[in-house]
CSV table of C-alpha atoms and ligand atoms in Angstrom, one decimal:
chain,number,residue,atom,x,y,z
A,12,MET,CA,166.9,16.8,-140.1
A,13,ARG,CA,168.0,18.9,-142.9
A,14,SER,CA,167.2,22.6,-142.6
A,15,ARG,CA,166.2,22.6,-146.3
A,16,PRO,CA,164.3,20.1,-148.3
A,17,VAL,CA,166.4,17.6,-150.0
A,18,LEU,CA,167.6,18.9,-153.3
A,19,ALA,CA,167.8,17.4,-156.6
A,20,ALA,CA,169.7,14.2,-157.1
A,21,ALA,CA,171.0,12.9,-160.3
A,22,ALA,CA,173.4,10.1,-160.7
A,23,VAL,CA,176.8,10.1,-162.4
A,24,ALA,CA,177.9,7.0,-164.2
A,25,VAL,CA,181.5,6.0,-164.0
A,26,ALA,CA,182.5,3.1,-166.1
A,27,ALA,CA,184.4,0.5,-164.2
A,28,GLY,CA,184.0,-2.9,-165.6
A,29,GLY,CA,180.4,-2.2,-166.4
A,30,LEU,CA,179.5,-1.5,-162.8
A,31,LEU,CA,178.2,2.0,-162.4
A,32,VAL,CA,177.2,3.7,-159.2
A,33,GLY,CA,174.8,6.6,-158.7
A,34,LEU,CA,175.9,9.7,-156.9
A,35,TYR,CA,173.9,12.6,-155.4
A,36,THR,CA,174.4,15.9,-157.1
A,37,PRO,CA,172.8,18.8,-155.4
A,38,ALA,CA,171.4,21.2,-157.9
A,39,ALA,CA,169.1,24.1,-157.2
A,40,GLN,CA,168.2,25.5,-153.8
A,41,ALA,CA,164.5,25.6,-154.2
A,42,ALA,CA,162.3,23.0,-152.7
A,43,GLY,CA,162.1,19.9,-154.9
A,44,ALA,CA,159.7,17.1,-155.1
A,45,CYS,CA,162.1,14.2,-154.8
A,46,THR,CA,165.5,12.8,-154.8
A,47,VAL,CA,166.6,10.1,-157.2
A,48,ASP,CA,169.3,7.5,-157.0
A,49,TYR,CA,170.0,6.2,-160.5
A,50,THR,CA,172.4,3.3,-160.6
A,51,VAL,CA,173.5,1.9,-164.0
A,52,ASN,CA,175.0,-1.4,-164.9
A,53,GLN,CA,175.9,-1.2,-168.5
A,54,TRP,CA,177.5,-3.1,-171.3
A,55,SER,CA,178.4,-2.2,-174.9
A,56,SER,CA,174.9,-1.8,-176.2
A,57,GLY,CA,172.6,-1.8,-173.3
A,58,PHE,CA,172.1,-1.3,-169.6
A,59,THR,CA,169.9,-1.8,-166.6
A,60,ALA,CA,169.1,1.0,-164.2
A,61,ASP,CA,168.0,0.7,-160.6
A,62,VAL,CA,166.1,3.8,-159.6
A,63,LYS,CA,165.3,4.7,-156.1
A,64,LEU,CA,162.8,7.5,-155.8
A,65,THR,CA,162.4,9.3,-152.5
A,66,ASN,CA,159.5,11.6,-152.1
A,67,THR,CA,160.6,14.9,-150.4
A,68,GLY,CA,157.3,16.7,-151.1
A,69,PRO,CA,153.8,16.0,-149.7
A,70,ALA,CA,152.5,12.5,-149.5
A,71,VAL,CA,151.2,11.0,-152.7
A,72,THR,CA,148.9,8.0,-153.3
A,73,SER,CA,150.6,7.2,-156.6
A,74,TRP,CA,153.6,8.4,-158.5
A,75,ALA,CA,154.9,9.0,-162.0
A,76,LEU,CA,158.6,9.8,-162.4
A,77,THR,CA,159.5,11.4,-165.7
A,78,TRP,CA,162.8,12.2,-167.3
A,79,ASN,CA,164.3,12.8,-170.7
A,80,PHE,CA,167.2,10.8,-172.2
A,81,ALA,CA,169.9,12.9,-173.9
A,82,GLY,CA,170.8,10.1,-176.3
A,83,ASP,CA,169.2,7.3,-178.1
A,84,GLN,CA,168.4,5.2,-175.0
A,85,ARG,CA,165.4,3.0,-175.6
A,86,VAL,CA,163.6,1.2,-172.7
A,87,SER,CA,162.9,-2.4,-173.4
A,88,SER,CA,161.4,-3.6,-170.1
A,89,GLY,CA,160.8,-2.5,-166.6
A,90,TRP,CA,160.1,-3.9,-163.2
A,91,ASN,CA,158.3,-2.6,-160.1
A,92,ALA,CA,156.9,0.2,-162.3
A,93,GLN,CA,155.2,0.6,-165.6
A,94,VAL,CA,158.0,2.1,-167.7
A,95,ALA,CA,156.9,3.7,-170.9
A,96,GLN,CA,158.9,5.8,-173.4
A,97,SER,CA,157.7,8.3,-176.0
A,98,GLY,CA,160.5,9.9,-178.0
A,99,ARG,CA,163.2,10.8,-175.4
A,100,THR,CA,160.7,11.1,-172.6
A,101,VAL,CA,160.3,8.3,-170.1
A,102,THR,CA,157.4,7.9,-167.6
A,103,ALA,CA,157.7,5.3,-164.8
A,104,SER,CA,154.4,4.9,-163.1
A,105,SER,CA,153.8,3.2,-159.8
A,106,GLN,CA,152.0,0.0,-159.4
A,107,GLY,CA,149.2,-0.5,-157.0
A,108,TRP,CA,151.3,-1.9,-154.2
A,109,ASN,CA,154.0,0.7,-154.3
A,110,GLY,CA,152.1,3.8,-155.2
A,111,PRO,CA,151.5,5.5,-151.8
A,112,LEU,CA,154.6,7.4,-150.7
A,113,ALA,CA,154.6,9.4,-147.5
A,114,THR,CA,157.0,12.4,-147.2
A,115,GLY,CA,160.4,10.9,-147.0
A,116,ALA,CA,159.4,7.4,-148.2
A,117,SER,CA,161.1,5.7,-151.1
A,118,ALA,CA,160.2,3.3,-153.8
A,119,SER,CA,162.5,1.4,-156.1
A,120,PHE,CA,162.1,0.2,-159.6
A,121,GLY,CA,164.3,-0.7,-162.6
A,122,PHE,CA,164.4,-1.0,-166.3
A,123,GLN,CA,166.5,-2.4,-169.1
A,124,ALA,CA,167.3,-0.4,-172.2
A,125,THR,CA,169.5,-0.3,-175.2
A,126,PHE,CA,171.7,2.6,-176.3
A,127,SER,CA,174.6,3.5,-178.6
A,128,GLY,CA,177.2,6.1,-178.2
A,129,THR,CA,177.1,7.6,-174.7
A,130,ASN,CA,174.7,6.8,-172.0
A,131,ALA,CA,174.4,10.1,-170.1
A,132,THR,CA,172.5,10.1,-166.8
A,133,PRO,CA,169.2,12.0,-166.9
A,134,THR,CA,169.2,15.3,-165.0
A,135,ASP,CA,165.6,16.4,-165.3
A,136,PHE,CA,163.6,14.1,-163.1
A,137,ALA,CA,160.1,15.2,-162.1
A,138,LEU,CA,157.6,13.6,-159.7
A,139,ASN,CA,154.0,13.9,-160.7
A,140,GLY,CA,155.0,16.8,-162.9
A,141,VAL,CA,157.0,18.7,-160.3
A,142,SER,CA,160.7,19.0,-160.9
A,143,CYS,CA,162.8,17.1,-158.4
A,144,SER,CA,165.4,19.8,-158.3
A,145,GLY,CA,162.9,22.6,-157.6
A,146,ASP,CA,164.1,24.3,-160.7
A,147,ALA,CA,161.7,26.1,-163.0
A,148,PRO,CA,160.7,24.1,-166.0
A,149,PRO,CA,163.5,23.8,-168.5
A,150,SER,CA,163.9,26.9,-170.5
A,151,THR,CA,166.1,27.8,-173.4
A,152,PRO,CA,169.7,27.4,-172.2
A,153,PRO,CA,171.6,30.7,-172.1
A,154,SER,CA,173.4,30.9,-175.4
A,155,SER,CA,175.9,33.5,-174.2
A,156,THR,CA,177.5,31.2,-171.7
A,157,PRO,CA,180.5,29.6,-173.1
A,158,SER,CA,180.9,26.0,-172.2
A,159,SER,CA,183.8,25.9,-169.8
A,160,THR,CA,183.1,22.4,-168.8
A,161,PRO,CA,184.6,19.8,-171.1
A,162,PRO,CA,182.2,17.8,-173.2
A,163,SER,CA,181.2,14.5,-171.9
A,164,THR,CA,183.9,12.0,-173.0
A,165,PRO,CA,184.5,8.4,-172.2
A,166,PRO,CA,186.6,7.8,-169.1
A,167,SER,CA,190.3,8.2,-169.8
A,168,THR,CA,190.9,4.7,-168.7
A,169,PRO,CA,189.1,2.3,-171.0
A,170,PRO,CA,186.5,0.1,-169.4
A,171,THR,CA,188.0,-3.3,-168.9
A,172,SER,CA,186.3,-6.6,-168.9
A,173,ASN,CA,187.4,-7.3,-165.4
A,174,PRO,CA,184.7,-8.6,-163.1
A,175,PRO,CA,183.9,-6.9,-159.8
A,176,PRO,CA,186.3,-7.8,-156.9
A,177,PRO,CA,186.0,-11.4,-156.0
A,178,THR,CA,183.7,-12.1,-153.1
A,179,GLY,CA,184.0,-14.8,-150.6
A,180,CYS,CA,183.7,-18.4,-151.5
A,181,SER,CA,184.8,-20.0,-148.3
A,182,GLY,CA,183.7,-23.2,-146.7
A,183,ALA,CA,183.1,-26.7,-147.9
A,184,SER,CA,179.8,-25.7,-149.5
A,185,CYS,CA,181.2,-23.1,-151.8
A,186,ASP,CA,182.9,-24.0,-155.1
A,187,ASP,CA,185.0,-21.5,-157.0
A,188,PHE,CA,186.2,-24.1,-159.6
A,189,GLU,CA,189.8,-23.0,-158.9
A,190,ASN,CA,190.9,-26.6,-158.3
A,191,GLN,CA,189.7,-27.8,-161.7
A,192,ALA,CA,191.8,-28.2,-164.8
A,193,ALA,CA,190.5,-26.7,-168.1
A,194,GLY,CA,188.2,-29.0,-170.0
A,195,ALA,CA,185.8,-31.5,-168.7
A,196,PRO,CA,184.5,-30.8,-165.2
A,197,GLY,CA,185.6,-33.1,-162.5
A,198,GLY,CA,185.2,-33.7,-158.8
A,199,ASN,CA,181.5,-33.7,-157.8
A,200,TRP,CA,180.6,-32.0,-161.1
A,201,ALA,CA,179.7,-34.1,-164.1
A,202,VAL,CA,178.3,-33.1,-167.5
A,203,THR,CA,174.8,-34.5,-168.3
A,204,TYR,CA,172.8,-34.3,-171.5
A,205,PRO,CA,169.1,-34.8,-170.5
A,206,ASP,CA,167.0,-36.5,-173.2
A,207,CYS,CA,169.5,-36.4,-176.0
A,208,GLN,CA,172.9,-35.0,-176.8
A,209,GLY,CA,173.5,-32.2,-179.3
A,210,ALA,CA,175.4,-29.0,-179.7
A,211,GLY,CA,175.4,-27.9,-176.1
A,212,THR,CA,178.7,-28.1,-174.3
A,213,ALA,CA,180.0,-27.4,-170.7
A,214,THR,CA,183.6,-27.0,-169.8
A,215,VAL,CA,185.9,-25.6,-167.1
A,216,ASP,CA,187.1,-22.3,-168.4
A,217,LYS,CA,190.4,-20.6,-167.5
A,218,SER,CA,189.9,-17.4,-169.4
A,219,VAL,CA,186.7,-15.9,-167.8
A,220,ALA,CA,186.1,-16.0,-164.1
A,221,HIS,CA,184.3,-14.1,-161.3
A,222,SER,CA,186.8,-15.2,-158.7
A,223,GLY,CA,190.4,-16.3,-159.5
A,224,THR,CA,190.9,-17.6,-163.0
A,225,THR,CA,188.4,-20.4,-163.4
A,226,SER,CA,184.7,-20.8,-164.0
A,227,LEU,CA,182.3,-23.1,-165.6
A,228,ARG,CA,181.4,-22.3,-169.2
A,229,VAL,CA,178.2,-23.4,-170.9
A,230,ASN,CA,177.6,-23.1,-174.6
A,231,GLY,CA,173.9,-23.4,-174.7
A,232,ALA,CA,172.3,-24.0,-178.1
A,233,ALA,CA,168.7,-23.6,-179.2
A,234,GLY,CA,166.7,-26.8,-179.9
A,235,TYR,CA,165.4,-29.4,-177.6
A,236,CYS,CA,168.2,-31.9,-178.1
A,237,ASN,CA,170.9,-29.4,-177.1
A,238,HIS,CA,170.3,-29.6,-173.4
A,239,VAL,CA,173.5,-29.6,-171.3
A,240,PHE,CA,174.0,-29.4,-167.6
A,241,VAL,CA,176.8,-29.9,-165.1
A,242,ARG,CA,175.4,-31.8,-162.2
A,243,ASN,CA,176.4,-31.9,-158.6
A,244,ALA,CA,174.6,-34.5,-156.5
A,245,ALA,CA,176.6,-33.8,-153.3
A,246,ILE,CA,176.5,-30.0,-152.9
A,247,LEU,CA,173.0,-29.8,-151.4
A,248,GLY,CA,173.9,-32.3,-148.7
A,249,ALA,CA,174.7,-29.7,-146.0
A,250,ALA,CA,171.6,-27.6,-146.6
A,251,GLY,CA,168.9,-29.8,-145.1
A,252,ASN,CA,165.3,-29.0,-145.8
A,253,VAL,CA,165.8,-25.3,-146.4
A,254,VAL,CA,168.1,-24.9,-149.3
A,255,HIS,CA,169.9,-21.6,-150.0
A,256,VAL,CA,171.9,-21.4,-153.2
A,257,ARG,CA,174.1,-18.4,-154.3
A,258,TYR,CA,176.0,-18.3,-157.6
A,259,TRP,CA,177.5,-15.8,-159.9
A,260,VAL,CA,176.5,-15.9,-163.6
A,261,ARG,CA,177.6,-14.0,-166.6
A,262,HIS,CA,175.6,-14.5,-169.7
A,263,THR,CA,175.8,-13.1,-173.2
A,264,THR,CA,172.4,-12.9,-174.9
A,265,ALA,CA,169.3,-11.4,-173.4
A,266,LEU,CA,166.8,-13.9,-172.1
A,267,PRO,CA,164.6,-15.0,-175.0
A,268,THR,CA,160.8,-14.8,-175.3
A,269,ALA,CA,160.7,-18.6,-175.3
A,270,HIS,CA,161.1,-20.6,-172.1
A,271,ILE,CA,164.6,-21.7,-171.2
A,272,THR,CA,166.2,-23.2,-168.1
A,273,MET,CA,169.5,-22.3,-166.6
A,274,VAL,CA,169.4,-24.1,-163.2
A,275,ALA,CA,167.6,-27.3,-162.5
A,276,LEU,CA,167.2,-29.1,-159.1
A,277,ARG,CA,165.7,-32.6,-158.9
A,278,ASP,CA,162.8,-32.8,-156.5
A,279,ALA,CA,162.4,-36.2,-154.8
A,280,ASN,CA,159.0,-35.1,-153.6
A,281,ASP,CA,157.8,-34.4,-157.1
A,282,GLY,CA,158.5,-37.7,-158.8
A,283,ASN,CA,162.2,-36.7,-159.3
A,284,ARG,CA,161.1,-34.0,-161.8
A,285,ASP,CA,163.1,-30.8,-161.8
A,286,LEU,CA,162.4,-27.5,-160.2
A,287,ARG,CA,163.8,-25.2,-163.0
A,288,PHE,CA,165.1,-21.7,-162.9
A,289,GLY,CA,165.4,-19.8,-166.1
A,290,GLY,CA,163.5,-17.3,-168.1
A,291,GLN,CA,160.5,-16.6,-170.3
A,292,ASN,CA,159.3,-13.4,-172.0
A,293,GLY,CA,162.6,-11.8,-171.4
A,294,ALA,CA,162.6,-12.1,-167.6
A,295,LEU,CA,163.7,-14.6,-164.9
A,296,GLN,CA,161.2,-17.4,-164.1
A,297,TRP,CA,160.8,-20.5,-162.0
A,298,ASN,CA,159.1,-23.5,-163.7
A,299,ARG,CA,157.9,-26.7,-162.1
A,300,GLY,CA,158.7,-29.6,-164.5
A,301,SER,CA,155.9,-31.8,-163.3
A,302,ASP,CA,153.0,-29.5,-164.2
A,303,ASP,CA,154.7,-26.6,-166.0
A,304,ALA,CA,153.5,-24.1,-163.3
A,305,THR,CA,155.5,-20.8,-163.6
A,306,LEU,CA,156.5,-18.2,-161.0
A,307,PRO,CA,155.6,-15.5,-161.8
A,308,GLU,CA,152.5,-16.3,-163.9
A,309,GLN,CA,153.3,-15.3,-167.5
A,310,SER,CA,150.8,-12.4,-167.6
A,311,PRO,CA,152.2,-9.0,-168.5
A,312,ASN,CA,151.8,-7.9,-164.9
A,313,GLY,CA,153.4,-11.0,-163.7
A,314,VAL,CA,156.4,-10.8,-166.0
A,315,ALA,CA,156.8,-7.1,-165.1
A,316,GLN,CA,157.4,-8.1,-161.5
A,317,SER,CA,160.3,-10.3,-162.5
A,318,ARG,CA,163.6,-9.0,-163.9
A,319,PRO,CA,165.8,-9.6,-166.9
A,320,LEU,CA,169.2,-11.0,-166.3
A,321,PRO,CA,171.7,-8.4,-167.4
A,322,THR,CA,174.2,-9.6,-170.1
A,323,GLY,CA,177.9,-9.1,-170.3
A,324,SER,CA,178.4,-8.7,-166.6
A,325,TRP,CA,178.7,-10.9,-163.6
A,326,ASN,CA,175.4,-11.1,-161.6
A,327,CYS,CA,174.7,-12.5,-158.2
A,328,VAL,CA,171.7,-14.9,-158.0
A,329,GLU,CA,170.5,-16.2,-154.7
A,330,PHE,CA,167.5,-18.3,-154.0
A,331,LYS,CA,165.8,-20.1,-151.1
A,332,VAL,CA,163.6,-23.1,-151.4
A,333,ASP,CA,162.1,-24.1,-148.1
A,334,GLY,CA,160.9,-27.7,-148.1
A,335,THR,CA,159.2,-27.3,-144.7
A,336,ASN,CA,156.5,-24.9,-146.0
A,337,GLY,CA,157.1,-24.8,-149.7
A,338,THR,CA,158.0,-21.2,-149.9
A,339,MET,CA,160.6,-19.7,-152.3
A,340,GLU,CA,162.5,-16.4,-152.6
A,341,THR,CA,164.9,-15.2,-155.2
A,342,TRP,CA,167.4,-12.3,-155.1
A,343,LEU,CA,169.2,-10.7,-158.0
A,344,ASN,CA,172.3,-8.8,-157.0
A,345,GLY,CA,171.1,-8.7,-153.4
A,346,THR,CA,167.6,-7.5,-154.1
A,347,SER,CA,164.6,-9.7,-153.7
A,348,VAL,CA,162.6,-10.0,-156.9
A,349,PRO,CA,158.8,-9.6,-156.2
A,350,GLY,CA,157.8,-11.8,-159.1
A,351,LEU,CA,160.0,-14.6,-158.0
A,352,LEU,CA,158.7,-14.7,-154.4
A,353,GLN,CA,156.4,-17.6,-153.6
A,354,ASP,CA,155.3,-16.9,-150.1
A,355,GLY,CA,152.7,-19.6,-149.7
A,356,VAL,CA,149.8,-17.2,-150.0
A,357,PRO,CA,148.4,-17.4,-153.6
A,358,THR,CA,148.8,-14.0,-155.4
A,359,HIS,CA,147.3,-13.5,-158.8
A,360,ASP,CA,150.0,-12.8,-161.5
A,361,ILE,CA,152.7,-14.2,-159.2
A,362,ASP,CA,152.3,-17.5,-157.3
A,363,GLY,CA,148.6,-18.2,-157.8
A,364,GLN,CA,149.3,-20.9,-160.3
A,365,TRP,CA,152.2,-22.4,-158.4
A,366,LEU,CA,150.0,-22.8,-155.3
A,367,ASN,CA,147.3,-24.7,-157.1
A,368,ARG,CA,148.6,-27.7,-155.3
A,369,THR,CA,150.6,-28.4,-152.1
A,370,TYR,CA,154.3,-28.0,-152.7
A,371,ARG,CA,156.9,-29.4,-150.4
A,372,PRO,CA,160.1,-29.8,-152.4
A,373,ALA,CA,162.9,-32.1,-151.4
A,374,LEU,CA,165.8,-31.1,-153.6
A,375,THR,CA,168.6,-33.7,-154.2
A,376,ASP,CA,170.9,-32.2,-156.8
A,377,LEU,CA,172.0,-28.9,-158.5
A,378,LYS,CA,172.5,-28.6,-162.2
A,379,LEU,CA,173.9,-25.6,-163.9
A,380,GLY,CA,173.6,-25.3,-167.7
A,381,TRP,CA,171.3,-24.4,-170.5
A,382,GLU,CA,168.1,-26.0,-171.6
A,383,SER,CA,166.1,-24.6,-174.5
A,384,TYR,CA,162.8,-26.1,-175.7
A,385,GLY,CA,163.0,-24.6,-179.1
A,386,GLU,CA,164.4,-21.1,-179.3
A,387,GLY,CA,167.1,-19.4,-177.3
A,388,ALA,CA,170.8,-19.9,-177.3
A,389,ASP,CA,173.4,-18.4,-175.0
A,390,THR,CA,176.9,-18.6,-173.8
A,391,LEU,CA,177.2,-18.3,-170.0
A,392,TRP,CA,179.6,-18.7,-167.2
A,393,TYR,CA,179.0,-19.8,-163.6
A,394,ASP,CA,181.3,-19.2,-160.7
A,395,ASP,CA,181.4,-19.2,-156.9
A,396,VAL,CA,178.5,-21.5,-156.2
A,397,ALA,CA,177.6,-21.5,-152.5
A,398,VAL,CA,175.0,-23.7,-150.8
A,399,GLY,CA,173.8,-23.6,-147.3
A,400,SER,CA,170.9,-23.4,-144.9
A,401,SER,CA,170.9,-19.6,-144.8
A,402,ARG,CA,171.7,-16.8,-147.2
A,403,HIS,CA,175.3,-16.6,-148.2
A,404,GLY,CA,175.2,-13.0,-149.7
A,405,CYS,CA,176.8,-11.7,-152.8
B,11,CA,CA1,186.5,-19.1,-160.0
């Protein structure tokens, strides 16, 4: 136990290949209402922030965390909270299921935003109107104090485009593409153009990679005929009825409003139609090809419980499809996404539509690529694809 209440926390962002980590920064010594971990993953014109709020004051039945941006940051979407912005002031409000917070309890949420210039970390978090630092409300800064601290400047070493350190891709069921030559995919991977062939292309790329020097590059184009996938009909063989897939993906353009598919898996128990993982309304989404059911449901509340796929950085996607009971779970960078959890119990806004009928998938292939049905183009890279009967991790 601490002898004093936990003090304010703000996070400091340090650019390193776009991966930024939050740090605690004790501030004042008065009792504060909360601590905040603020972890940023940023690219040239935008970022996502994962925010962990810990209540260090009395228990609350709902929460609103507020802060002010110092720059021109603009929130475009949020998840696990209703995130609204007015001017520079942002208010993140709890949702029904994560509102109650006992003393010491935490809730996590996130948001995506745009910015230009610098992306300073907020320092004035307040929980339900009470400053997290315990400071008095902001007052006019003392004008007589010369600024002895240097102004915020970019890191002296320029951010590089290097990906995070490679993670394990061991075992026969993990493919890092390192044994492939540039150009047309080979081995168990073959390019397919469902329906008709157009501008979409898929190649082995030696210039961008998560591990090593090699990845799979997909140039996805808008328009129905530009579908392109690289298909592997052998990789699911070792998984059995409970399929776990982990892959790393780096994409370029934010998910469009229109429906797109990035990963498709043929389902022998659904007329060989595909189970499709992609996006809609700017957030990740599952779609069942046979009846167009979506997970989450595409209501505002449903979409808010999914997540956008960050652009310009490598992101770890994991999913589980359990053919024995029909359940599914999806993780983005190690965190389970509420809107992409299909737990077998119909929940409005999430898996109510999906569970309108019995679902017992038997998946027989894995296809990585890009499938638009009208709008939405992207360039993306896949690497370190692991398949098994349990989670592989990131
Ligand atoms: Ca690789």
